[in-house]
CSV table of C-alpha atoms in Angstrom, one decimal:
chain,number,residue,atom,x,y,z
A,14,MET,CA,73.6,-7.0,44.8
A,15,ALA,CA,75.0,-3.4,44.6
A,16,PRO,CA,72.3,-0.7,44.4
A,17,ASP,CA,71.6,1.0,41.1
A,18,LYS,CA,73.6,4.1,40.6
A,19,LYS,CA,71.7,7.3,40.8
A,20,PRO,CA,71.6,8.9,37.3
A,21,LYS,CA,73.4,12.0,36.7
A,22,LYS,CA,71.4,15.2,36.1
A,23,ASP,CA,72.3,15.2,32.4
A,24,ASP,CA,71.2,11.6,32.1
A,25,SER,CA,67.8,12.4,33.7
A,26,LYS,CA,67.3,15.3,31.3
A,27,LYS,CA,68.0,13.0,28.3
A,28,PHE,CA,65.6,10.3,29.7
A,29,LYS,CA,62.8,12.9,30.1
A,30,LYS,CA,63.4,14.1,26.5
A,31,MET,CA,63.3,10.5,25.2
A,32,LYS,CA,60.2,9.8,27.2
A,33,ASN,CA,58.4,12.8,25.8
A,34,LYS,CA,59.5,11.8,22.2
A,35,ILE,CA,58.0,8.3,22.7
A,36,LYS,CA,54.8,9.8,24.1
A,37,SER,CA,54.3,12.2,21.2
A,38,LYS,CA,55.0,9.3,18.7
A,39,ASN,CA,52.4,7.1,20.4
A,40,LYS,CA,49.9,10.0,20.3
A,41,LYS,CA,50.4,10.4,16.6
A,42,LYS,CA,50.0,6.7,16.0
A,43,LYS,CA,46.8,6.6,18.0
A,44,SER,CA,45.3,9.6,16.2
A,45,LYS,CA,46.3,8.0,12.9
A,46,SER,CA,44.7,4.7,13.8
A,47,LYS,CA,41.5,6.5,14.9
A,48,SER,CA,41.3,8.3,11.6
A,49,MET,CA,41.8,5.1,9.7
A,50,GLY,CA,39.3,3.1,11.8
A,51,ALA,CA,36.5,4.4,13.9
A,52,VAL,CA,35.5,7.7,12.3
A,53,PRO,CA,36.9,8.0,8.7
A,54,MET,CA,34.0,10.0,7.3
A,55,ASP,CA,32.2,13.2,8.1
A,56,ASN,CA,28.7,12.2,9.2
A,57,ARG,CA,27.3,15.2,7.2
A,58,ALA,CA,28.8,13.9,4.0
A,59,ILE,CA,26.5,11.9,1.7
A,60,ASP,CA,27.4,8.3,1.7
A,61,SER,CA,26.9,6.8,-1.8
A,62,GLU,CA,28.9,3.6,-1.2
A,63,TRP,CA,26.5,1.8,1.2
A,64,TRP,CA,24.1,0.7,-1.6
A,65,ASP,CA,26.8,-0.9,-3.7
A,66,VAL,CA,28.0,-2.9,-0.7
A,67,PHE,CA,24.4,-3.9,0.2
A,68,TRP,CA,23.4,-4.8,-3.4
A,69,HIS,CA,26.6,-6.8,-3.9
A,70,LYS,CA,25.8,-8.8,-0.7
A,71,ASN,CA,22.0,-9.1,-1.1
A,72,SER,CA,21.3,-9.1,-4.8
A,73,PRO,CA,19.6,-12.2,-6.3
A,74,SER,CA,22.9,-13.3,-7.9
A,75,ALA,CA,24.5,-13.2,-4.5
A,76,SER,CA,21.7,-14.7,-2.4
A,77,GLY,CA,20.0,-17.0,-4.9
A,78,SER,CA,16.6,-15.5,-4.2
A,79,ASN,CA,13.7,-14.2,-6.4
A,80,GLU,CA,14.1,-10.5,-5.8
A,81,PRO,CA,14.3,-8.2,-8.8
A,82,SER,CA,17.6,-8.3,-10.7
A,83,ASP,CA,17.3,-4.7,-11.8
A,84,GLU,CA,19.0,-2.4,-9.4
A,85,GLU,CA,16.3,0.3,-9.5
A,86,GLU,CA,13.6,-2.2,-8.9
A,87,GLY,CA,15.8,-4.0,-6.3
A,88,PHE,CA,16.2,-0.8,-4.3
A,89,LYS,CA,12.4,-0.3,-4.2
A,90,TYR,CA,11.9,-3.9,-3.3
A,91,PHE,CA,14.2,-3.8,-0.3
A,92,PHE,CA,13.3,-0.3,0.9
A,93,ARG,CA,9.8,0.4,-0.6
A,94,VAL,CA,10.9,3.8,-2.0
A,95,SER,CA,12.9,5.0,-5.1
A,96,LYS,CA,16.4,6.3,-4.6
A,97,ARG,CA,15.0,9.9,-5.1
A,98,THR,CA,12.5,9.4,-2.3
A,99,PHE,CA,15.1,7.8,-0.1
A,100,GLU,CA,17.3,10.9,-0.5
A,101,TYR,CA,14.3,13.0,0.5
A,102,ILE,CA,13.7,10.9,3.6
A,103,CYS,CA,17.4,11.3,4.5
A,104,SER,CA,17.1,15.1,4.2
A,105,LEU,CA,14.3,15.1,6.7
A,106,VAL,CA,16.1,13.2,9.4
A,107,ARG,CA,19.8,14.2,8.7
A,108,GLU,CA,20.1,17.0,11.2
A,109,ASP,CA,18.5,14.9,14.0
A,110,LEU,CA,20.7,11.9,13.3
A,111,ILE,CA,23.8,14.1,13.2
A,112,SER,CA,22.9,16.3,16.2
A,113,ARG,CA,22.5,13.1,18.3
A,114,PRO,CA,25.6,11.2,17.3
A,115,PRO,CA,25.2,7.5,17.6
A,116,SER,CA,27.2,6.2,20.5
A,117,GLY,CA,28.9,2.9,19.6
A,118,LEU,CA,27.1,2.6,16.3
A,119,ILE,CA,30.1,1.3,14.4
A,120,ASN,CA,29.9,-1.5,11.8
A,121,ILE,CA,32.3,-4.4,11.4
A,122,GLU,CA,34.5,-2.3,9.1
A,123,GLY,CA,35.1,0.0,12.1
A,124,ARG,CA,33.3,2.9,10.4
A,125,LEU,CA,30.8,5.2,12.0
A,126,LEU,CA,27.4,4.6,10.3
A,127,SER,CA,26.4,7.3,7.8
A,128,VAL,CA,23.0,8.9,7.8
A,129,GLU,CA,22.2,7.0,4.6
A,130,LYS,CA,23.1,3.6,6.1
A,131,GLN,CA,21.1,4.3,9.3
A,132,VAL,CA,18.0,5.3,7.2
A,133,ALA,CA,18.5,2.2,5.0
A,134,ILE,CA,18.7,-0.1,8.1
A,135,ALA,CA,15.5,1.4,9.6
A,136,LEU,CA,13.6,1.2,6.4
A,137,ARG,CA,14.6,-2.4,5.8
A,138,ARG,CA,13.5,-3.3,9.3
A,139,LEU,CA,10.1,-1.7,8.9
A,140,ALA,CA,9.7,-2.9,5.3
A,141,SER,CA,10.6,-6.5,5.8
A,142,GLY,CA,9.5,-7.2,9.4
A,143,GLU,CA,12.4,-9.5,9.6
A,144,SER,CA,14.2,-10.0,12.9
A,145,GLN,CA,16.8,-7.4,14.0
A,146,VAL,CA,19.5,-10.1,13.7
A,147,SER,CA,18.5,-10.9,10.1
A,148,VAL,CA,18.4,-7.2,9.1
A,149,GLY,CA,21.7,-6.6,10.8
A,150,ALA,CA,23.4,-9.5,9.0
A,151,SER,CA,22.4,-8.0,5.6
A,152,PHE,CA,24.2,-4.7,6.6
A,153,GLY,CA,27.1,-6.1,8.6
A,154,VAL,CA,25.9,-4.7,11.9
A,155,GLY,CA,24.6,-6.2,15.2
A,156,GLN,CA,21.1,-6.6,16.5
A,157,SER,CA,21.5,-3.8,19.1
A,158,THR,CA,22.6,-1.4,16.4
A,159,VAL,CA,19.5,-2.2,14.3
A,160,SER,CA,17.4,-1.6,17.4
A,161,GLN,CA,19.0,1.7,18.2
A,162,VAL,CA,19.1,3.0,14.6
A,163,THR,CA,15.4,2.1,14.0
A,164,TRP,CA,14.1,3.8,17.1
A,165,ARG,CA,16.2,6.9,16.5
A,166,PHE,CA,14.9,7.1,12.9
A,167,ILE,CA,11.3,6.7,14.2
A,168,GLU,CA,11.7,9.5,16.7
A,169,ALA,CA,13.2,11.8,14.0
A,170,MET,CA,10.4,11.0,11.5
A,171,GLU,CA,7.7,11.6,14.0
A,172,GLU,CA,8.9,15.2,14.3
A,173,ARG,CA,10.2,16.0,10.8
A,174,ALA,CA,7.6,14.2,8.6
A,175,LYS,CA,4.4,15.1,10.4
A,176,HIS,CA,3.4,17.6,7.6
A,177,HIS,CA,2.8,14.5,5.4
A,178,LEU,CA,-0.3,13.7,7.5
A,179,LYS,CA,-2.8,16.5,7.6
A,180,TRP,CA,-6.4,17.4,6.8
A,181,PRO,CA,-6.7,19.0,3.3
A,182,ASN,CA,-7.4,22.7,2.8
A,183,SER,CA,-10.6,23.7,1.0
A,184,SER,CA,-9.1,23.7,-2.6
A,185,LYS,CA,-7.5,20.3,-2.1
A,186,MET,CA,-10.7,19.0,-0.6
A,187,ASP,CA,-12.6,20.1,-3.7
A,188,GLU,CA,-10.3,17.8,-5.7
A,189,VAL,CA,-10.9,14.9,-3.3
A,190,LYS,CA,-14.7,15.3,-3.5
A,191,SER,CA,-14.6,15.6,-7.3
A,192,THR,CA,-12.6,12.4,-7.6
A,193,PHE,CA,-14.8,10.4,-5.2
A,194,GLU,CA,-17.9,11.5,-7.1
A,195,ALA,CA,-16.4,10.6,-10.4
A,196,PHE,CA,-15.8,6.9,-9.5
A,197,SER,CA,-18.6,6.3,-6.9
A,198,GLY,CA,-21.3,8.8,-7.8
A,199,LEU,CA,-21.4,10.1,-4.3
A,200,PRO,CA,-21.4,14.0,-4.1
A,201,ASN,CA,-19.5,15.9,-1.4
A,202,CYS,CA,-17.7,12.8,-0.1
A,203,CYS,CA,-14.5,13.8,1.7
A,204,GLY,CA,-12.9,10.4,2.4
A,205,ALA,CA,-13.3,6.8,3.7
A,206,ILE,CA,-12.6,5.3,7.1
A,207,ASP,CA,-11.5,1.8,8.1
A,208,ALA,CA,-9.6,0.1,10.9
A,209,THR,CA,-7.1,-2.8,11.2
A,210,HIS,CA,-5.5,-4.9,13.9
A,211,ILE,CA,-1.8,-5.1,14.6
A,212,ILE,CA,-1.3,-8.5,16.2
A,213,MET,CA,1.3,-9.0,18.9
A,214,THR,CA,2.4,-11.4,21.6
A,215,LEU,CA,2.5,-10.1,25.1
A,216,PRO,CA,4.3,-11.3,28.3
A,217,ALA,CA,1.9,-12.9,30.8
A,218,VAL,CA,2.1,-9.9,33.2
A,219,GLU,CA,0.7,-7.6,30.4
A,220,THR,CA,-2.1,-9.7,29.1
A,221,SER,CA,-5.7,-8.6,29.7
A,222,ASP,CA,-9.1,-9.0,28.2
A,223,ASP,CA,-8.9,-5.5,26.7
A,224,TRP,CA,-6.0,-6.5,24.5
A,225,CYS,CA,-7.5,-9.8,23.6
A,226,ASP,CA,-9.7,-9.3,20.5
A,227,GLN,CA,-12.6,-11.3,19.0
A,228,GLU,CA,-10.2,-13.8,17.3
A,229,ASN,CA,-8.3,-14.4,20.6
A,230,ASN,CA,-5.3,-12.5,19.4
A,231,TYR,CA,-3.6,-9.8,21.4
A,232,SER,CA,-3.7,-6.7,19.1
A,233,MET,CA,-3.7,-3.0,18.8
A,234,PHE,CA,-6.1,-1.0,16.7
A,235,VAL,CA,-5.2,1.5,13.9
A,236,GLN,CA,-8.0,3.6,12.5
A,237,GLY,CA,-7.4,5.8,9.4
A,238,VAL,CA,-9.3,8.2,7.2
A,239,VAL,CA,-8.0,8.3,3.7
A,240,ASP,CA,-8.6,10.4,0.6
A,241,ASN,CA,-9.2,9.3,-3.0
A,242,GLU,CA,-5.4,8.6,-3.5
A,243,MET,CA,-5.4,6.3,-0.5
A,244,ARG,CA,-3.4,9.0,1.4
A,245,PHE,CA,-4.0,8.9,5.2
A,246,LEU,CA,-5.6,12.2,6.4
A,247,ASP,CA,-6.1,11.2,10.0
A,248,ILE,CA,-5.1,8.2,12.1
A,249,VAL,CA,-5.7,7.0,15.7
A,250,THR,CA,-3.8,4.1,17.3
A,251,GLY,CA,-2.7,2.9,20.7
A,252,TRP,CA,-6.1,1.5,21.6
A,253,PRO,CA,-6.7,-2.2,22.5
A,254,GLY,CA,-7.9,-4.5,19.7
A,255,GLY,CA,-10.6,-5.9,21.9
A,256,MET,CA,-12.8,-2.8,21.9
A,257,PRO,CA,-15.6,-2.4,19.4
A,258,ILE,CA,-14.7,-0.2,16.4
A,259,SER,CA,-17.6,2.1,17.2
A,260,ARG,CA,-16.0,2.8,20.5
A,261,LEU,CA,-12.6,3.3,18.9
A,262,LEU,CA,-14.2,6.0,16.7
A,263,LYS,CA,-15.6,7.8,19.7
A,264,CYS,CA,-12.2,7.7,21.5
A,265,SER,CA,-10.6,9.4,18.5
A,266,GLY,CA,-9.8,13.1,18.2
A,267,PHE,CA,-11.3,13.0,14.7
A,268,TYR,CA,-14.7,12.1,16.2
A,269,LYS,CA,-14.5,15.0,18.7
A,270,LEU,CA,-13.6,17.5,15.9
A,271,CYS,CA,-16.5,16.3,13.7
A,272,GLU,CA,-19.0,16.4,16.5
A,273,SER,CA,-17.9,19.9,17.5
A,274,GLY,CA,-18.2,21.1,13.9
A,275,GLU,CA,-14.5,21.8,13.5
A,276,ARG,CA,-14.1,19.1,10.8
A,277,LEU,CA,-16.3,18.1,7.8
A,278,ASN,CA,-17.9,21.5,8.1
A,279,GLY,CA,-17.0,22.9,4.6
A,280,LYS,CA,-19.1,23.6,1.5
A,281,VAL,CA,-22.6,22.1,1.5
A,282,GLY,CA,-23.5,20.2,-1.7
A,283,MET,CA,-26.8,19.8,-3.4
A,284,SER,CA,-28.5,16.6,-4.5
A,285,SER,CA,-30.2,16.3,-7.9
A,286,LYS,CA,-33.5,16.7,-6.0
A,287,GLY,CA,-32.4,20.0,-4.4
A,288,GLU,CA,-31.6,18.6,-0.9
A,289,GLU,CA,-28.6,19.9,1.0
A,290,ILE,CA,-25.8,17.4,1.5
A,291,ARG,CA,-23.1,18.3,4.0
A,292,GLU,CA,-19.6,17.0,3.9
A,293,TYR,CA,-19.2,13.4,5.1
A,294,ILE,CA,-17.0,10.3,4.9
A,295,VAL,CA,-18.0,6.7,4.3
A,296,GLY,CA,-17.5,3.7,6.4
A,297,GLY,CA,-18.4,0.0,6.7
A,298,ALA,CA,-21.2,-1.5,8.7
A,299,CYS,CA,-19.0,-1.7,11.8
A,300,TYR,CA,-19.4,2.1,12.1
A,301,PRO,CA,-22.4,4.1,13.4
A,302,LEU,CA,-24.6,6.0,10.9
A,303,LEU,CA,-24.0,9.7,11.7
A,304,PRO,CA,-24.7,13.0,9.9
A,305,TRP,CA,-21.0,13.1,8.9
A,306,LEU,CA,-20.4,9.3,8.5
A,307,ILE,CA,-22.5,7.4,6.0
A,308,THR,CA,-22.7,3.6,6.2
A,309,PRO,CA,-24.4,0.9,4.1
A,310,TYR,CA,-28.0,-0.3,4.4
A,311,GLU,CA,-28.1,-3.6,6.4
A,312,ASP,CA,-31.5,-5.2,6.2
A,313,ASN,CA,-31.8,-8.7,4.8
A,314,ASP,CA,-34.4,-7.9,2.1
A,315,LEU,CA,-33.0,-4.7,0.6
A,316,GLU,CA,-34.7,-3.1,-2.4
A,317,ILE,CA,-32.7,-2.6,-5.6
A,318,PRO,CA,-32.0,1.1,-5.0
A,319,MET,CA,-30.6,0.3,-1.6
A,320,LEU,CA,-28.4,-2.5,-3.0
A,321,GLU,CA,-27.1,-0.1,-5.7
A,322,PHE,CA,-26.4,2.5,-3.1
A,323,ASN,CA,-24.4,0.0,-1.1
A,324,GLN,CA,-22.4,-0.8,-4.2
A,325,MET,CA,-21.5,2.8,-4.8
A,326,LEU,CA,-20.7,3.4,-1.2
A,327,GLU,CA,-18.4,0.3,-1.3
A,328,ALA,CA,-16.6,1.7,-4.3
A,329,ALA,CA,-15.7,4.8,-2.3
A,330,ARG,CA,-15.0,2.8,0.9
A,331,ALA,CA,-12.5,0.6,-1.0
A,332,ALA,CA,-10.0,3.5,-0.9
A,333,ALA,CA,-9.6,2.9,2.8
A,334,VAL,CA,-9.5,-0.9,2.5
A,335,LYS,CA,-6.8,-0.7,-0.2
A,336,ALA,CA,-4.8,1.9,1.8
A,337,PHE,CA,-4.5,-0.5,4.8
A,338,SER,CA,-3.6,-3.4,2.5
A,339,GLN,CA,-0.8,-1.3,1.0
A,340,LEU,CA,0.3,-0.1,4.4
A,341,LYS,CA,0.6,-3.6,5.9
A,342,GLY,CA,2.0,-5.0,2.7
A,343,GLY,CA,4.5,-2.3,2.2
A,344,TRP,CA,5.6,-2.1,5.8
A,345,ARG,CA,5.5,-5.7,6.8
A,346,ILE,CA,6.5,-5.1,10.4
A,347,LEU,CA,2.7,-4.3,10.8
A,348,SER,CA,1.4,-7.4,9.2
A,349,LYS,CA,3.6,-9.9,11.1
A,350,VAL,CA,3.0,-10.9,14.7
A,351,MET,CA,4.9,-8.4,16.9
A,352,TRP,CA,7.0,-10.2,19.5
A,353,ARG,CA,6.4,-8.5,22.8
A,354,PRO,CA,6.5,-4.9,21.6
A,355,ASP,CA,6.6,-2.0,24.0
A,356,LYS,CA,3.0,-0.8,23.9
A,357,ARG,CA,4.1,2.8,24.5
A,358,LYS,CA,6.4,2.7,21.5
A,359,LEU,CA,4.3,0.7,19.1
A,360,PRO,CA,2.0,3.7,18.2
A,361,SER,CA,5.0,5.6,17.1
A,362,ILE,CA,6.1,2.8,14.8
A,363,ILE,CA,2.6,2.6,13.3
A,364,LEU,CA,2.5,6.4,12.8
A,365,VAL,CA,5.9,6.4,11.0
A,366,CYS,CA,4.7,3.6,8.7
A,367,CYS,CA,1.7,5.7,7.9
A,368,LEU,CA,3.9,8.7,7.2
A,369,LEU,CA,6.1,6.6,4.9
A,370,HIS,CA,3.0,5.4,3.1
A,371,ASN,CA,2.0,9.0,2.5
A,372,ILE,CA,5.5,10.1,1.5
A,373,ILE,CA,5.5,7.4,-1.3
A,374,ILE,CA,2.2,8.9,-2.6
A,375,ASP,CA,3.4,12.6,-2.2
A,376,CYS,CA,6.7,11.9,-4.0
A,377,GLY,CA,4.9,10.2,-6.9
A,378,ASP,CA,6.3,6.7,-6.1
A,379,SER,CA,4.4,3.4,-6.2
A,380,LEU,CA,5.0,0.3,-4.3
A,381,HIS,CA,6.7,-2.7,-6.0
A,382,PRO,CA,3.7,-4.9,-7.1
A,383,ASP,CA,5.0,-7.9,-5.3
A,384,VAL,CA,4.7,-6.4,-1.8
A,385,VAL,CA,1.1,-5.3,-1.6
A,386,LEU,CA,-1.1,-7.7,0.4
A,387,SER,CA,-3.1,-9.9,-2.0
A,388,GLY,CA,-6.1,-10.3,0.4
A,389,HIS,CA,-7.9,-8.1,2.9
A,390,HIS,CA,-5.8,-6.4,5.5
A,391,ASP,CA,-7.7,-8.0,8.3
A,392,SER,CA,-8.5,-11.3,6.5
A,393,ASP,CA,-8.9,-13.4,9.7
A,394,TYR,CA,-11.5,-11.0,11.3
A,395,ILE,CA,-15.3,-11.2,10.8
A,396,GLY,CA,-16.8,-7.8,10.3
A,397,GLN,CA,-18.7,-6.3,13.3
A,398,SER,CA,-22.0,-4.6,12.9
A,399,CYS,CA,-23.0,-1.4,14.7
A,400,LYS,CA,-26.7,-0.8,15.1
A,401,HIS,CA,-26.5,2.9,16.0
A,402,VAL,CA,-28.4,5.1,13.6
A,403,ASP,CA,-28.6,8.8,13.9
A,404,PRO,CA,-31.9,10.2,12.4
A,405,ILE,CA,-30.1,13.0,10.5
A,406,GLY,CA,-27.6,10.5,9.2
A,407,ARG,CA,-30.5,8.3,8.0
A,408,THR,CA,-32.1,11.3,6.1
A,409,ILE,CA,-28.7,12.1,4.4
A,410,ARG,CA,-28.3,8.5,3.4
A,411,GLU,CA,-31.8,8.4,1.9
A,412,ASN,CA,-31.1,11.7,0.0
A,413,LEU,CA,-27.9,10.2,-1.4
A,414,SER,CA,-29.6,7.0,-2.4
A,415,LYS,CA,-32.3,9.0,-4.3
A,416,HIS,CA,-29.6,11.2,-5.9
A,417,LEU,CA,-27.8,8.1,-7.2
A,418,GLN,CA,-31.1,6.6,-8.5
A,419,TYR,CA,-32.0,9.9,-10.3
A,420,CYS,CA,-28.6,10.1,-11.9
A,421,LYS,CA,-28.9,6.5,-13.1
A,422,GLU,CA,-32.3,7.1,-14.6
A,423,LYS,CA,-31.2,10.3,-16.3
A,424,ALA,CA,-28.2,8.5,-17.8
A,425,SER,CA,-30.5,5.7,-19.0
A,426,ARG,CA,-32.8,8.1,-20.7
A,427,ALA,CA,-29.9,9.9,-22.4
A,428,HIS,CA,-28.6,6.6,-23.6
A,429,THR,CA,-32.0,5.6,-25.0
A,430,VAL,CA,-32.4,8.9,-26.9
């Protein structure tokens, strides 16, 4: 076969020109296909279409389920917040989610996930406690996307929403005290404390007696102090569920602040008998009786004034019990058994659920009635009893009991007259 002829100089110039033209055309096609596929929207722009797509796919008419048929109620059912509060949450985390662009977080339509859709995915995962696969299917994304988006949201919320969990200033605390006294009769009460277990399964290499609690579950504790509106004022978590609650209290920063006089050190109140009553919170029998933590009487044969005191204290303590029932009912990831969670990351998930609980209250929202736990937040756990009694705490409890008895007698006399 004869060898190819060498092209003339003119032909080679023409070939180069043609080659360059083809390259430039291909570049234009590629850039056009990119703009039509992977990144068609500015991530800073507000995405208002995601809800229509989600509702069309997951509404009762589409899924045959019992969820609310009204869109407003449906939104709150799926994401626990109103659309207005949802927009506020998006505003908190928007810059963080934009400044760390999600690598590979593209849905099946070939579109980069908007901030709104990322927040919706994370809220749905926390609210439902469903598997990442199930949550992903409802949004048209994969399991790994749900995992990445949820964790990125949690990191952003930890930093940007922490102002929603703080100890009240003096004027706000006056309101808290006034409301507690109005429905329980207890003067100068600043809050209520309780704790709950977050149950989990652990791989064999991570199991230990510390994490195994009294009901033979592996669990992590959450302790919270709440105000009259069931808003969390302080939380501590990360500790094994196998430890006594009294020890959990002593491990908390809250305990150290109270013992050093940096917290619950505000205005001193006066009982009807003229005794000074310092600021305090109320707790159940599993907590020690301290000068700043008042617990119920526990003897078997209690006199009527003591029983009545216990009833009033329980009315105040109910704020904490209800707060945890709402927390675990609203953010069901905490009420279901966690499958092999990262114990270093789980406290962050718990904290963000508490922040979301507070945001609902701060924004004037309320949970959809169907999602709140109907029973106790720790229904499978028998209450522990702490026998530690501080002498000053005992005196304050007696003064409070006498105060309640005096107020009852005074009201009875006024009613008789």
